[in-house]
Tab-separated table of C-alpha atoms in Angstrom:
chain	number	residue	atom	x	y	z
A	120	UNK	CA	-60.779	111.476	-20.271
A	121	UNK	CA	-61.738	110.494	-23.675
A	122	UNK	CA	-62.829	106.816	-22.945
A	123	UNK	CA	-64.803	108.155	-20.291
A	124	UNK	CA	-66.323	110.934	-22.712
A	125	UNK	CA	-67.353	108.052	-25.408
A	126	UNK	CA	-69.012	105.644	-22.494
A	127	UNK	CA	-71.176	108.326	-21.631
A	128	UNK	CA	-72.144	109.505	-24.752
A	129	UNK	CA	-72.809	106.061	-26.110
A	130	UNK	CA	-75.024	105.361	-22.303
A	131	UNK	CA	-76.848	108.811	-23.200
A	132	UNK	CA	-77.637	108.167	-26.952
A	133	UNK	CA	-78.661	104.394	-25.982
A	134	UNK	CA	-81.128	106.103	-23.537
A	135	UNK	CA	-82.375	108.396	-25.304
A	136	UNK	CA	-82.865	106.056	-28.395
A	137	UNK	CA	-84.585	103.660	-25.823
A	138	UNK	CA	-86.783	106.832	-24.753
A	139	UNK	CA	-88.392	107.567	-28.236
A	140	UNK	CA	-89.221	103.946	-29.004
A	141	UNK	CA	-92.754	104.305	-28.436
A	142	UNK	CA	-94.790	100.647	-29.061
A	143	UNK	CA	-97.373	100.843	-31.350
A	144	UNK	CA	-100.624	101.714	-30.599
A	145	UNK	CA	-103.651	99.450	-30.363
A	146	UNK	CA	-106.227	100.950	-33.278
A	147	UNK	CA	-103.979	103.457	-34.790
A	148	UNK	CA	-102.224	103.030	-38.011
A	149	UNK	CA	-99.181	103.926	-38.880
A	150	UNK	CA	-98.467	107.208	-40.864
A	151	UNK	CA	-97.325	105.078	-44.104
A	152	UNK	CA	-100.751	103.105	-43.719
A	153	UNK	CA	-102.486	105.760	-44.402
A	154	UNK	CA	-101.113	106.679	-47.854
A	155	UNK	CA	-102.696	105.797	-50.995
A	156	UNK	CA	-101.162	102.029	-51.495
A	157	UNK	CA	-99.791	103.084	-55.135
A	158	UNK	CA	-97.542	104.990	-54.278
A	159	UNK	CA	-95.215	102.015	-53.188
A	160	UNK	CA	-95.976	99.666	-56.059
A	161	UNK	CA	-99.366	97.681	-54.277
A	162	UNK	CA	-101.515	98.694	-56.710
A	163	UNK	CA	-101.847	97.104	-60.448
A	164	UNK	CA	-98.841	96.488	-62.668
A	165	UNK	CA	-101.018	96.869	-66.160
A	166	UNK	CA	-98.966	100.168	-66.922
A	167	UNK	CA	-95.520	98.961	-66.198
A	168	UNK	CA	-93.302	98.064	-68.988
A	169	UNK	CA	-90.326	95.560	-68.645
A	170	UNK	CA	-88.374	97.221	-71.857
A	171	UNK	CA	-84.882	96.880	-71.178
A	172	UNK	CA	-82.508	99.425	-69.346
A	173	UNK	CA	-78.571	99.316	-68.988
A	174	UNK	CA	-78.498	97.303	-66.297
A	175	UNK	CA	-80.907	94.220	-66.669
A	176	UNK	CA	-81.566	91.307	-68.704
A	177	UNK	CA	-78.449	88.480	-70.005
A	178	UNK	CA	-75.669	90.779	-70.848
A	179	UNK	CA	-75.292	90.743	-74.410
A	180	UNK	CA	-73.837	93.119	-77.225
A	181	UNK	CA	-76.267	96.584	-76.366
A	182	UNK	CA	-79.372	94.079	-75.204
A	183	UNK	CA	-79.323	92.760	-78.261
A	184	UNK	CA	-81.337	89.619	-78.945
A	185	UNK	CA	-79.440	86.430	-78.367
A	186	UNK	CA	-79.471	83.447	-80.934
A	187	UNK	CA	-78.255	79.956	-81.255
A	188	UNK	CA	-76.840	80.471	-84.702
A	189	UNK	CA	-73.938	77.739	-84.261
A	190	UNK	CA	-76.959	75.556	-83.591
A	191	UNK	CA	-76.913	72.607	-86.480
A	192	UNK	CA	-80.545	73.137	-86.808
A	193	UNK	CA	-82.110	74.682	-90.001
A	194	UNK	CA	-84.925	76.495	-88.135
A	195	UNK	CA	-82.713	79.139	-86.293
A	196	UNK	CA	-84.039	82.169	-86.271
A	197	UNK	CA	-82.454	84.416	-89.281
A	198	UNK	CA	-80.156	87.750	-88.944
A	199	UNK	CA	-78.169	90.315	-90.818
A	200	UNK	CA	-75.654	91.136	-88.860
A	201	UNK	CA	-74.378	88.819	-86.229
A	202	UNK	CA	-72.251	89.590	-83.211
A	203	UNK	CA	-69.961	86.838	-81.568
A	204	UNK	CA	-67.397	86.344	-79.537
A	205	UNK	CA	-63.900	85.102	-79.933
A	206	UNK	CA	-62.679	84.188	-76.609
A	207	UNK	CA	-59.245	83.016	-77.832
A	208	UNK	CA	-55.698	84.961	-76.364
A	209	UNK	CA	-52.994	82.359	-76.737
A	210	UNK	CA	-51.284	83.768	-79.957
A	211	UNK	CA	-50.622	87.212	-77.902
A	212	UNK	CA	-46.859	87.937	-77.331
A	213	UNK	CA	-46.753	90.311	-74.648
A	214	UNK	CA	-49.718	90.246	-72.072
A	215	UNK	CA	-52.313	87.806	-71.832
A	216	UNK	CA	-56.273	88.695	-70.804
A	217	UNK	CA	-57.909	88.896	-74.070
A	218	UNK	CA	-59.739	85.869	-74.053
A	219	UNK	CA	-61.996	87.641	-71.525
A	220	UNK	CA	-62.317	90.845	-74.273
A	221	UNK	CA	-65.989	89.124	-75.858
A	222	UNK	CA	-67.036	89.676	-71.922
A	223	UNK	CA	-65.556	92.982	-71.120
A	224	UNK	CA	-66.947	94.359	-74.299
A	225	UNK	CA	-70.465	93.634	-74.028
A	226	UNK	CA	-70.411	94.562	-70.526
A	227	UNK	CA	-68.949	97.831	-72.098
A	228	UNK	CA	-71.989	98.082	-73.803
A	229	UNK	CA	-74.338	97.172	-71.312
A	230	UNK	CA	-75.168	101.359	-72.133
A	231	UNK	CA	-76.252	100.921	-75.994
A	232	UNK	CA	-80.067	100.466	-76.410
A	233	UNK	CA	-81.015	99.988	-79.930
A	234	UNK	CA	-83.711	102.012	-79.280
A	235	UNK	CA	-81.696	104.702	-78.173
A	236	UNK	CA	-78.589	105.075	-80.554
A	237	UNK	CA	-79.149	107.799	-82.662
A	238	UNK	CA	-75.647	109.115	-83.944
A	239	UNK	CA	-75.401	112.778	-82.970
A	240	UNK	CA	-72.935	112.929	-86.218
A	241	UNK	CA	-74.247	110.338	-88.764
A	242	UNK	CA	-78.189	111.276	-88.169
A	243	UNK	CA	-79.234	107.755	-88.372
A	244	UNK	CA	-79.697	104.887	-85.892
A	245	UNK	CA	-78.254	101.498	-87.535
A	246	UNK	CA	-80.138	99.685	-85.490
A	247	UNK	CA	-83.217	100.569	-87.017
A	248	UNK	CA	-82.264	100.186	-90.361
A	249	UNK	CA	-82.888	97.103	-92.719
A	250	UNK	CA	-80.217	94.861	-91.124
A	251	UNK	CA	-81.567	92.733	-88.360
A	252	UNK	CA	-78.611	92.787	-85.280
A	253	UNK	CA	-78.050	90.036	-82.726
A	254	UNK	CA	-75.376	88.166	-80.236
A	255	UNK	CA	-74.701	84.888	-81.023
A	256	UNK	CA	-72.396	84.468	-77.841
A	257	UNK	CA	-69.022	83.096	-78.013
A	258	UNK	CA	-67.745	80.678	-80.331
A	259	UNK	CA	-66.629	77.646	-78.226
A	260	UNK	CA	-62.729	77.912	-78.439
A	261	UNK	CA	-60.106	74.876	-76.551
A	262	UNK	CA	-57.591	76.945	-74.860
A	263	UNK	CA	-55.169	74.667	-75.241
A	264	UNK	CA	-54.400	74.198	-78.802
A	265	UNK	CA	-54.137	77.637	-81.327
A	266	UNK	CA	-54.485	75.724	-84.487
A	267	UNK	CA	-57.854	73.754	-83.439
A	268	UNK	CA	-59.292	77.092	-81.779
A	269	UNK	CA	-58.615	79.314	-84.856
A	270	UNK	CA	-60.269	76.025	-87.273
A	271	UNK	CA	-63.402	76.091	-84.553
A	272	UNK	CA	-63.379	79.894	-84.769
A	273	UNK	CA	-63.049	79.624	-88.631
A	274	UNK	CA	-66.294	76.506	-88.666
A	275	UNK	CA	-68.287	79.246	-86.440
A	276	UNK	CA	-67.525	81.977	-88.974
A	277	UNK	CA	-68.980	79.583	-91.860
A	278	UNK	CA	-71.941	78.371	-89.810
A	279	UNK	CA	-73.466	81.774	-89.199
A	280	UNK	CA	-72.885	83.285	-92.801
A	281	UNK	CA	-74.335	80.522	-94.539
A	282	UNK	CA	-77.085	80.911	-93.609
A	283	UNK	CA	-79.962	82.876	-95.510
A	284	UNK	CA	-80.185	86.683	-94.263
A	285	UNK	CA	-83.140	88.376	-92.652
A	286	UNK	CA	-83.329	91.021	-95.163
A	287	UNK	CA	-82.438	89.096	-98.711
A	288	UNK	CA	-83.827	91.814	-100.729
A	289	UNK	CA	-80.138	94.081	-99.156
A	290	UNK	CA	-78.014	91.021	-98.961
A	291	UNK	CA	-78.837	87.305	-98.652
A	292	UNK	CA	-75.535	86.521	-96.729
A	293	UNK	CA	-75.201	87.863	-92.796
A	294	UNK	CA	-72.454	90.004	-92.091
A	295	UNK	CA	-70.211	89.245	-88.814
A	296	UNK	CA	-69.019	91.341	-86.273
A	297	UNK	CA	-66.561	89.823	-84.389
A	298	UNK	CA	-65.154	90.758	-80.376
A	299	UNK	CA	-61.820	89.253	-79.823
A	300	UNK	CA	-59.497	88.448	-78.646
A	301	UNK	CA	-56.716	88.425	-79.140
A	302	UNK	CA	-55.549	90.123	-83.483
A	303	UNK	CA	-54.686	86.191	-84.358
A	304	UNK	CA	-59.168	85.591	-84.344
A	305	UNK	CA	-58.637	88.058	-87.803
A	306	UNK	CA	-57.350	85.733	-89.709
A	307	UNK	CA	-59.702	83.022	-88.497
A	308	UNK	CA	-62.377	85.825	-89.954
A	309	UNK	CA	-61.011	86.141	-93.195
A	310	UNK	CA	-60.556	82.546	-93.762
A	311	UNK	CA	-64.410	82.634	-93.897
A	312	UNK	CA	-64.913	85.823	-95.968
A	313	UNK	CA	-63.586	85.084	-98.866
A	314	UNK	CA	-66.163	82.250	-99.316
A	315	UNK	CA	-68.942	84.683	-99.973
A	316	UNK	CA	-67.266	88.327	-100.486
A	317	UNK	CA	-63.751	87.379	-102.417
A	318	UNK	CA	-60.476	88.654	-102.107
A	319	UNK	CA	-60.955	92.397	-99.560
A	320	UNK	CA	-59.153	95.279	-98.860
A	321	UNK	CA	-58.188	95.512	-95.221
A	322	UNK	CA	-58.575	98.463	-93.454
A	323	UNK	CA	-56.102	97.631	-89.738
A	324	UNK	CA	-56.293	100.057	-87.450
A	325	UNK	CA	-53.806	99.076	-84.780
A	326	UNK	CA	-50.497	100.320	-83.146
A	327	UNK	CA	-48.310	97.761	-85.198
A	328	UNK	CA	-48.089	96.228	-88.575
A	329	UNK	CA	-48.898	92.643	-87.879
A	330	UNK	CA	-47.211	91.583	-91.331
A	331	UNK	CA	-44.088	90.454	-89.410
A	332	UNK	CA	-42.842	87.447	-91.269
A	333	UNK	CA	-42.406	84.904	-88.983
A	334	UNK	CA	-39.432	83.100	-90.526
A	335	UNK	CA	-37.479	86.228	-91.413
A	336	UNK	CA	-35.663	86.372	-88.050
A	337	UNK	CA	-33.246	83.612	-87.466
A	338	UNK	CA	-35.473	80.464	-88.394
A	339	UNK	CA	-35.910	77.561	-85.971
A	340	UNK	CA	-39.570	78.744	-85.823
A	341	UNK	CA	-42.563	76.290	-85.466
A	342	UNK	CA	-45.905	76.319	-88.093
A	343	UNK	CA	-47.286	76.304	-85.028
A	344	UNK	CA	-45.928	78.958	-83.265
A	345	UNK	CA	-45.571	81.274	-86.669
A	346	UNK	CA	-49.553	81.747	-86.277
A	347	UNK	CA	-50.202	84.791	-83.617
A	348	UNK	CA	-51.771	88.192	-83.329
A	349	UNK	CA	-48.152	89.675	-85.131
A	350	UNK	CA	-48.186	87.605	-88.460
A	351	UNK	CA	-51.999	87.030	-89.265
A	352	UNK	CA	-51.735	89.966	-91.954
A	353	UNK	CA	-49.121	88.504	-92.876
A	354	UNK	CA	-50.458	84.841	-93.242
A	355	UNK	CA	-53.571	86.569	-94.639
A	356	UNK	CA	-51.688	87.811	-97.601
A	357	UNK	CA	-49.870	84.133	-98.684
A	358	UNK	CA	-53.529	82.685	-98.126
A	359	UNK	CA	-54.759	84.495	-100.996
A	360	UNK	CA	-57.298	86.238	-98.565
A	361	UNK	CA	-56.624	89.860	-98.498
A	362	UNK	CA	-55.831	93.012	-101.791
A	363	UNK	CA	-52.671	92.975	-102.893
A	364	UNK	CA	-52.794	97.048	-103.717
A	365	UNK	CA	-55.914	98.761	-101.581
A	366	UNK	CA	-55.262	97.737	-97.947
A	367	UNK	CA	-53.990	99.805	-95.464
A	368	UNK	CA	-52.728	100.458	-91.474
A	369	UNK	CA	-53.877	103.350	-89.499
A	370	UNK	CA	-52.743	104.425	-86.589
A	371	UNK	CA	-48.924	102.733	-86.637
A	372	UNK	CA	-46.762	103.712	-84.265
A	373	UNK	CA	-45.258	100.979	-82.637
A	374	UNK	CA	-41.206	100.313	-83.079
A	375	UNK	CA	-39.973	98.349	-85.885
A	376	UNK	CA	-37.726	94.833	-85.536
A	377	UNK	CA	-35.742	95.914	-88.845
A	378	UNK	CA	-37.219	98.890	-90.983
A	379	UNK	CA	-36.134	97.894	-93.891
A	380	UNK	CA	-37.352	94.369	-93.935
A	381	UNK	CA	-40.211	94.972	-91.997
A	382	UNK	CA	-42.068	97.970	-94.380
A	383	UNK	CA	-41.247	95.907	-97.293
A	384	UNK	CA	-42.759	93.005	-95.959
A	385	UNK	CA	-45.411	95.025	-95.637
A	386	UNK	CA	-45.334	96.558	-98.997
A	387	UNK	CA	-45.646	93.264	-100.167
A	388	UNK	CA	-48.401	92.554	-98.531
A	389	UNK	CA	-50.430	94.973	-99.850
A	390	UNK	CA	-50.614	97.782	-97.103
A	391	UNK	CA	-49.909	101.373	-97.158
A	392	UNK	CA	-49.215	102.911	-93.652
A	393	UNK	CA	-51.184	106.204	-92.097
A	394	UNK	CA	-49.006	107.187	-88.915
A	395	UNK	CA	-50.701	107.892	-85.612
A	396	UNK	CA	-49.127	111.131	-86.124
A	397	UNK	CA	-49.954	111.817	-89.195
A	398	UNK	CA	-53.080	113.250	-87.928
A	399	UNK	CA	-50.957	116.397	-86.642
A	400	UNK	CA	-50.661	117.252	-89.919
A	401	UNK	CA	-53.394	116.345	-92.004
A	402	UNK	CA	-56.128	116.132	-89.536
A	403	UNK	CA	-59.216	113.365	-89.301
A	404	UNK	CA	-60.228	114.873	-92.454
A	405	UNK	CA	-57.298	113.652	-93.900
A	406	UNK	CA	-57.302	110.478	-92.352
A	407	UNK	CA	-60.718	109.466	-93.587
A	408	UNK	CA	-59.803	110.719	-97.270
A	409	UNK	CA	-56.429	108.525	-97.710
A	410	UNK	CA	-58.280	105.293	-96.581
A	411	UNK	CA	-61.072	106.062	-98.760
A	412	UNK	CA	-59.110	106.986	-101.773
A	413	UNK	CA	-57.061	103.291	-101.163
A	414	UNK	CA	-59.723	101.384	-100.411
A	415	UNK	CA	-62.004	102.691	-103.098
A	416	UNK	CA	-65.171	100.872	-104.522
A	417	UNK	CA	-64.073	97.399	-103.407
A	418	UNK	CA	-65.299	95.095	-100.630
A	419	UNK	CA	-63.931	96.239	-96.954
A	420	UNK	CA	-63.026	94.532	-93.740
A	421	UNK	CA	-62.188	96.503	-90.937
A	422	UNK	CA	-60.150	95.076	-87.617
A	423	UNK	CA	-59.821	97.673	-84.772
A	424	UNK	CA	-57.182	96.698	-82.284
A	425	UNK	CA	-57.813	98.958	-79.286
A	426	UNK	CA	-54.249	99.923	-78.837
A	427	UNK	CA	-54.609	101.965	-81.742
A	428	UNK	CA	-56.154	104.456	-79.027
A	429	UNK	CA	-53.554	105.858	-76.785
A	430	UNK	CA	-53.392	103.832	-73.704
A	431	UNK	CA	-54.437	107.094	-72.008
A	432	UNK	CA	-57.710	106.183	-73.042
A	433	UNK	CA	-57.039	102.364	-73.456
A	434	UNK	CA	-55.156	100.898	-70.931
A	435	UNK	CA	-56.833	97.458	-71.228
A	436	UNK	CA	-54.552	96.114	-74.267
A	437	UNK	CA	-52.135	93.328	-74.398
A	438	UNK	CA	-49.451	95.862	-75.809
A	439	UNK	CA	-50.238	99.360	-75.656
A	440	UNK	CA	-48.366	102.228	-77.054
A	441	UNK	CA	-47.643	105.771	-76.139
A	442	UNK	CA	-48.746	108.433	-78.870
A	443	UNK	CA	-51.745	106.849	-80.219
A	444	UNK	CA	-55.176	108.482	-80.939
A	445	UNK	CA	-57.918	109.543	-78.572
A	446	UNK	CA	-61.375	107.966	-78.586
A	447	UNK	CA	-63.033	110.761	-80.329
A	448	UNK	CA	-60.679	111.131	-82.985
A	449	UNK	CA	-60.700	107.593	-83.408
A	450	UNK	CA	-64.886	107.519	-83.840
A	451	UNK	CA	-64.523	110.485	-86.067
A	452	UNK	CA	-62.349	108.454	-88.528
A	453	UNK	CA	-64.788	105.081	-88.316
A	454	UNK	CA	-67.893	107.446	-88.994
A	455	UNK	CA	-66.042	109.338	-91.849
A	456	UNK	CA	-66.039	105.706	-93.642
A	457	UNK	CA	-69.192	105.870	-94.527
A	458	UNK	CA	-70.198	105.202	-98.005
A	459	UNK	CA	-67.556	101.875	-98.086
A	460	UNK	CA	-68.873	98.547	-98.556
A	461	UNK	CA	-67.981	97.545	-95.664
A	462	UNK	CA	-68.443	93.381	-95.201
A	463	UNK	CA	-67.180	92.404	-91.725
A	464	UNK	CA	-65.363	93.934	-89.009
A	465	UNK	CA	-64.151	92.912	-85.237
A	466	UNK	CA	-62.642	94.512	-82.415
A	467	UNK	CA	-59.594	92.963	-80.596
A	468	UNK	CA	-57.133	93.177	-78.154
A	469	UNK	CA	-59.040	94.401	-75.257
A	470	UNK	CA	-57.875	92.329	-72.147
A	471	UNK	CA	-60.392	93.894	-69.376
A	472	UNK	CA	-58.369	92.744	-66.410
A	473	UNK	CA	-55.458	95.894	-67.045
A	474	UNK	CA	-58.466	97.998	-67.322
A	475	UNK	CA	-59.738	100.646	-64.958
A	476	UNK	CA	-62.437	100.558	-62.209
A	477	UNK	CA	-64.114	102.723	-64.907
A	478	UNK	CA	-64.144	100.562	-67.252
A	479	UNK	CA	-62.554	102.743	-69.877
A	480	UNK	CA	-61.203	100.854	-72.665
A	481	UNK	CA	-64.267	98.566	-72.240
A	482	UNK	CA	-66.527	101.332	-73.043
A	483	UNK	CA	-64.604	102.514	-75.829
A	484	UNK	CA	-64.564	99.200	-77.211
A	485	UNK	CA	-67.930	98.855	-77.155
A	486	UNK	CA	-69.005	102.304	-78.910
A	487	UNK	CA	-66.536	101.309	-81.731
A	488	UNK	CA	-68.610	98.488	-82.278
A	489	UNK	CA	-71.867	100.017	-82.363
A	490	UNK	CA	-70.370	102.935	-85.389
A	491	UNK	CA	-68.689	99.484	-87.035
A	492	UNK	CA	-72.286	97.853	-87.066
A	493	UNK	CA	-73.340	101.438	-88.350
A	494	UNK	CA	-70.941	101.019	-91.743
A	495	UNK	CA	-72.092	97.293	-92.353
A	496	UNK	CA	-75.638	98.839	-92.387
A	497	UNK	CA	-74.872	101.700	-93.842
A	498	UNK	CA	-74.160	99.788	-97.378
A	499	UNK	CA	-75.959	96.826	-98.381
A	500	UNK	CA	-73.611	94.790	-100.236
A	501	UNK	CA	-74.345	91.645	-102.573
A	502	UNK	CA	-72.462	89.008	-101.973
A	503	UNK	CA	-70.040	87.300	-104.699
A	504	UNK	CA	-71.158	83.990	-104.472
């Protein structure tokens, strides 16, 4: 009975569709017609503004302004603080995806407005502070050869901070923040630095050390391959590039290879360690105080690798790890910085293609970068050069 049921109420619906489909009438206008034309956009467009919302315009860092600045030509318009993109992933030992982090990021942020970024917890906007913020795009990386990507990535680096600043009277040299990536673009970073700021302490938030020294274990392994997102800090430190005494890890959690050999690598290095669980006991508080009282008065970078969150709220990450901090708490500690001299900074490691459908560790990404741009303003720093 049921396919007989559906013919005749399809038949009866058709009918009476057919029934109330009255042709227009000669000299009468429509309902609609009749309304003032305004009301559906006819009239003129004088009082409509085309200020940008989250979801037009070129998609770069929070709508900022896009510039040439690798451009060779002296007439490109000047900047503070410059955003670009590191689009680089083949130095990443467990899963690949972060050359597409640059993208995922700023589509993370497609939310920020500058003109709309108050901190509810800092009071201030850093947007509309004396640092003039825009997106340089992505550094033009080969994918198929680490050493000439990280030198391109390093040539970008040295192209946009040399030249002159917006605001000369805070600092003549623009500050860079960088979206990786994959943690190997770091080192790429503070290659460059050191050029202008000097020797800086390092404040690495991340899951693992990345001080691993790549000839420890066994030998038999390649210059070539010795470079990756594991051993930057590492490579960093031999450079010459990075504090011998006033660096330091937050967030470590992540399984050691050997623990002796491994911390005192890392001793070496320079670092102390804050343990993601360290917060239990000492609170963000007490995070923010033992990375102020190492880092003291000196020149700061800061590299966030995502997995540092919990992969709760960061699942996009080449190697996440269970236990690590939640995106508040995480915030909390970056805003707490204030009052560092903080020189640079990047976020890494977020490979969008493990991420959810709601964009998670995206978003988070992208609000840590807005508070990072928020410490580089927060200080004006005079370069040593």
């Amino acid at each position: 009975m049921q396919p007989y049921l559906y013919l005749f109420l399809s038949f009866f619906c058709s009918a009476v569709a057919r029934e109330i489909s009255f042709p227009p009438i000669a000299g009468v206008r429509s309902y609609a017609s009749q309304l003032p034309l305004q009301r559906y956009g006819a009239a003129s467009d004088e009082d409509v503004s085309l200020e940008t919302d989250p979801m037009d315009g070129l998609t770069s860092f929070a709508h900022l302004p896009h510039v040439a600045c690798f451009s060779a030509a002296e007439e490109v318009e000047s900047y503070d603080i410059a955003v670009i993109g590191a689009p680089f992933d083949t130095g990443t030992s467990y899963r690949p995806g972060a050359r597409f982090g640059p993208h995922g990021i700023r589509d993370g942020s497609r939310r920020i407005r500058p003109l709309h970024s108050w901190n509810m917890y800092t009071g201030y906007n850093p947007f509309l502070q004396w640092a003039k913020a825009v997106d340089c795009g992505d550094a033009p990386l080969t994918f198929v050869d680490n050493t000439v990507a990280l030198k391109q990535l390093g040539k970008a680096h040295k192209i946009i901070s040399n030249r002159l600043a917006t605001n000369i009277s805070a600092s003549k040299i623009p500050r860079i923040l960088m979206l990786g990536g994959d943690h190997t673009v770091t080192l790429a970073a503070l290659r460059s630095t050191i050029d202008h700021w000097g020797v800086v302490n390092v404040i690495h938030f991340d899951s693992h050390i990345d001080t691993w020294n790549p000839h420890a274990v066994g030998g038999g392994v390649s210059d070539y391959a010795a470079v990756n997102h594991g051993t930057f800090l590492h490579i960093a430190h031999e450079e010459g590039l990075i504090s011998n005494e006033s660096s330091i890890h937050a967030g470590i959690r992540a399984p050691l290879g050997t623990r002796h050999r491994d911390l005192d690598n890392d001793a070496r290095c320079g670092f102390d360690i804050i343990k993601a669980r360290d917060i239990d006991e000492i609170g963000v508080k007490g995070i923010i105080k033992r990375i102020k009282d190492r880092v003291g008065n000196g020149n700061a970078y800061i590299t966030v690798d995502i997995d540092v969150l919990d992969p709760a709220y960061a699942p996009a990450t080449g190697t996440a790890e269970p236990g690590g901090w939640s995106t508040r708490e995480l915030l909390s500690i970056i805003d707490g910085l204030s009052g560092l001299k903080v020189i640079g900074a990047d976020v890494v490691e977020v490979s969008p293609a493990y991420d959810n459908a709601g964009e998670t560790t995206c978003i988070a990404a992208g609000e840590v970068a807005r508070s990072l741009i928020g410490l580089m303003v927060d200080v004006p720093v005079s370069a040593s050069s």
